[in-house]
Coordinates of C-alpha atoms in Angstrom, one line a residue:
M153 CA -13.1 -13.7 0.0
Y154 CA -9.4 -12.8 -0.4
G155 CA -9.2 -15.2 -3.3
S156 CA -12.0 -13.2 -5.1
L157 CA -10.1 -10.0 -4.4
F158 CA -7.1 -11.5 -6.0
F159 CA -8.8 -12.9 -9.1
F160 CA -10.6 -9.6 -9.7
G161 CA -7.4 -7.6 -9.1
F162 CA -5.6 -9.8 -11.7
L163 CA -8.4 -9.2 -14.2
I164 CA -8.6 -5.3 -13.8
G165 CA -4.9 -4.6 -13.3
R166 CA -4.2 -3.9 -16.9
D167 CA -7.4 -2.4 -18.0
D168 CA -6.8 1.3 -18.5
G169 CA -10.4 2.0 -19.2
L170 CA -11.5 0.6 -16.0
W171 CA -8.9 2.6 -14.1
A172 CA -10.1 5.8 -15.9
E173 CA -13.7 4.8 -14.8
F174 CA -12.5 4.5 -11.2
A175 CA -11.0 7.9 -11.3
R176 CA -14.3 9.3 -12.9
L177 CA -16.5 7.7 -10.1
R178 CA -14.2 8.6 -7.3
H179 CA -16.6 11.1 -5.6
V180 CA -19.5 8.6 -6.0
T181 CA -17.6 5.8 -4.6
L182 CA -16.3 7.9 -1.8
A183 CA -19.9 8.8 -0.8
G184 CA -20.9 5.2 -1.0
A185 CA -18.0 4.0 1.0
V186 CA -18.8 6.5 3.8
A187 CA -22.5 5.4 3.7
M188 CA -21.5 1.7 3.8
F189 CA -19.2 2.3 6.7
V190 CA -22.0 4.0 8.7
A191 CA -24.3 1.0 7.7
L192 CA -21.6 -1.5 8.8
N193 CA -21.6 0.2 12.2
L194 CA -25.4 -0.4 12.5
T195 CA -25.6 -4.0 11.1
D196 CA -23.5 -6.9 10.4
H197 CA -25.4 -7.9 7.3
Q198 CA -23.0 -9.8 4.8
L199 CA -24.0 -7.6 1.8
V200 CA -23.1 -4.4 3.8
I201 CA -19.9 -5.9 4.7
Y202 CA -18.9 -6.8 1.1
L203 CA -20.1 -3.5 -0.2
N204 CA -18.1 -1.7 2.3
R205 CA -14.9 -3.4 1.2
W206 CA -15.5 -3.2 -2.4
L207 CA -16.6 0.6 -2.4
W208 CA -13.4 1.4 -0.3
L209 CA -11.2 -0.4 -2.6
M210 CA -12.7 1.3 -5.7
T211 CA -12.4 4.7 -3.8
V212 CA -8.8 4.2 -3.2
F213 CA -8.3 3.1 -6.8
G214 CA -10.0 6.0 -8.1
W215 CA -8.2 8.6 -6.1
G216 CA -4.9 6.8 -6.5
Y217 CA -5.2 6.7 -10.2
H218 CA -6.2 10.4 -10.3
A219 CA -3.5 11.6 -8.0
L220 CA -0.5 9.3 -8.9
N221 CA -0.9 8.5 -12.6
R222 CA 1.8 11.0 -13.6
P223 CA 5.6 11.2 -13.3
L224 CA 6.5 12.1 -9.8
R225 CA 10.2 12.4 -8.5
W226 CA 9.6 10.2 -5.5
L227 CA 7.4 7.5 -7.2
P228 CA 10.4 5.2 -8.5
Y229 CA 11.9 5.1 -5.0
A230 CA 8.5 4.5 -3.3
T231 CA 7.8 1.7 -5.9
E232 CA 11.0 0.0 -5.0
A233 CA 10.5 0.4 -1.3
V234 CA 7.0 -1.0 -1.1
Y235 CA 8.0 -4.8 -0.8
P236 CA 11.0 -4.3 1.6
W237 CA 8.8 -2.1 3.8
Y238 CA 6.0 -4.7 3.7
I239 CA 8.4 -7.4 4.8
L240 CA 9.9 -5.3 7.6
H241 CA 7.0 -3.4 9.1
Q242 CA 5.4 -6.3 10.9
T243 CA 8.5 -7.4 12.7
I244 CA 9.5 -3.9 13.7
T245 CA 6.0 -3.0 14.8
V246 CA 5.8 -6.3 17.0
V247 CA 9.2 -5.7 18.6
L248 CA 8.5 -2.1 19.2
G249 CA 5.1 -2.6 20.6
Y250 CA 6.2 -5.4 22.9
Q251 CA 9.1 -3.2 24.3
L252 CA 7.0 0.0 24.7
A253 CA 4.0 -1.9 26.1
R254 CA 6.3 -2.7 29.2
L255 CA 6.8 0.9 29.8
S256 CA 3.0 1.7 30.2
L257 CA 3.2 5.0 28.2
G258 CA -0.4 5.3 27.5
P259 CA -3.0 5.1 24.7
V260 CA -1.6 8.2 22.8
V261 CA 2.2 8.1 23.3
E262 CA 2.7 4.4 22.9
P263 CA 0.9 4.0 19.5
L264 CA 2.6 7.2 18.2
L265 CA 6.0 5.9 19.2
V266 CA 5.3 2.5 17.4
L267 CA 4.1 4.2 14.4
G268 CA 7.0 6.6 14.1
G269 CA 9.5 3.9 15.2
T270 CA 8.2 1.5 12.5
V271 CA 8.5 4.2 9.7
L272 CA 11.9 5.2 10.8
G273 CA 13.1 1.5 11.2
C274 CA 11.7 0.5 7.7
Y275 CA 13.3 3.6 6.2
V276 CA 16.7 3.1 7.8
L277 CA 16.8 -0.7 7.1
H278 CA 15.8 -0.2 3.5
E279 CA 18.0 2.8 2.6
Y280 CA 21.1 2.1 4.4
V281 CA 21.2 -1.8 4.7
I282 CA 19.0 -3.6 2.2
R283 CA 19.7 -1.3 -0.8
R284 CA 23.4 -1.3 -0.2
T285 CA 24.0 -4.9 0.5
R286 CA 24.1 -6.9 -2.7
L287 CA 23.3 -10.2 -1.0
L288 CA 20.2 -8.8 0.7
R289 CA 18.7 -6.9 -2.3
P290 CA 17.2 -10.1 -4.0
L291 CA 15.8 -11.4 -0.6
F292 CA 13.6 -8.2 -0.3
G293 CA 12.5 -8.3 -4.1
L294 CA 15.1 -5.8 -5.4
A295 CA 17.2 -6.3 -8.5
S296 CA 20.5 -7.8 -7.6
G297 CA 22.4 -4.9 -9.4
P298 CA 25.2 -3.0 -7.8
A299 CA 24.8 -2.2 -4.1
G300 CA 23.2 1.1 -3.6
S301 CA 21.7 1.2 -7.1
R302 CA 18.3 2.8 -7.7
S303 CA 15.2 1.3 -9.3
N304 CA 14.2 2.5 -12.6
G305 CA 10.6 2.8 -11.2
S306 CA 7.5 3.8 -13.1
V307 CA 4.3 5.6 -13.3
L308 CA 1.6 3.6 -11.3
F309 CA -1.2 2.0 -13.3
S310 CA 0.2 2.7 -16.7
R311 CA 0.2 -0.1 -19.4
R312 CA 2.9 1.6 -21.2
T313 CA 5.5 1.6 -18.3
K314 CA 6.9 -1.3 -16.2
V315 CA 5.3 -1.5 -12.7
L316 CA 7.5 -3.1 -10.1

């Protein structure tokens, strides 16, 4: 399953017409995704499972293309931060979850603290340690430029610009 997602992602990643079509159909795919989610909760049929996954992916692609395919001030920073945050988040989440579970804070406070702590931890480590340490930058997928340098960034989904 994940191999097919990777393969199709590779094929569609640079097709500007397909991205525009995702954006055009974003309301239809959202309605279909919600319907498939309801159906998924009523059955475990394989077709429903796959339709649910694909419709949600197309919905996210369509709305993302519609909302983010323009110059945004924060986008270059977010583009640079994606991979370091991806690497950091699981470790931070597991460590925080383990430590907070021992305190028995309940089903509301504990997850909120894990979520907030994970976001804060990723931000602090990315912004104040990884980005500013020349030796760590390449280990987290960042250009090995001067410590503290910012990424050139790009507009998402555009063939004409470089996507990090």
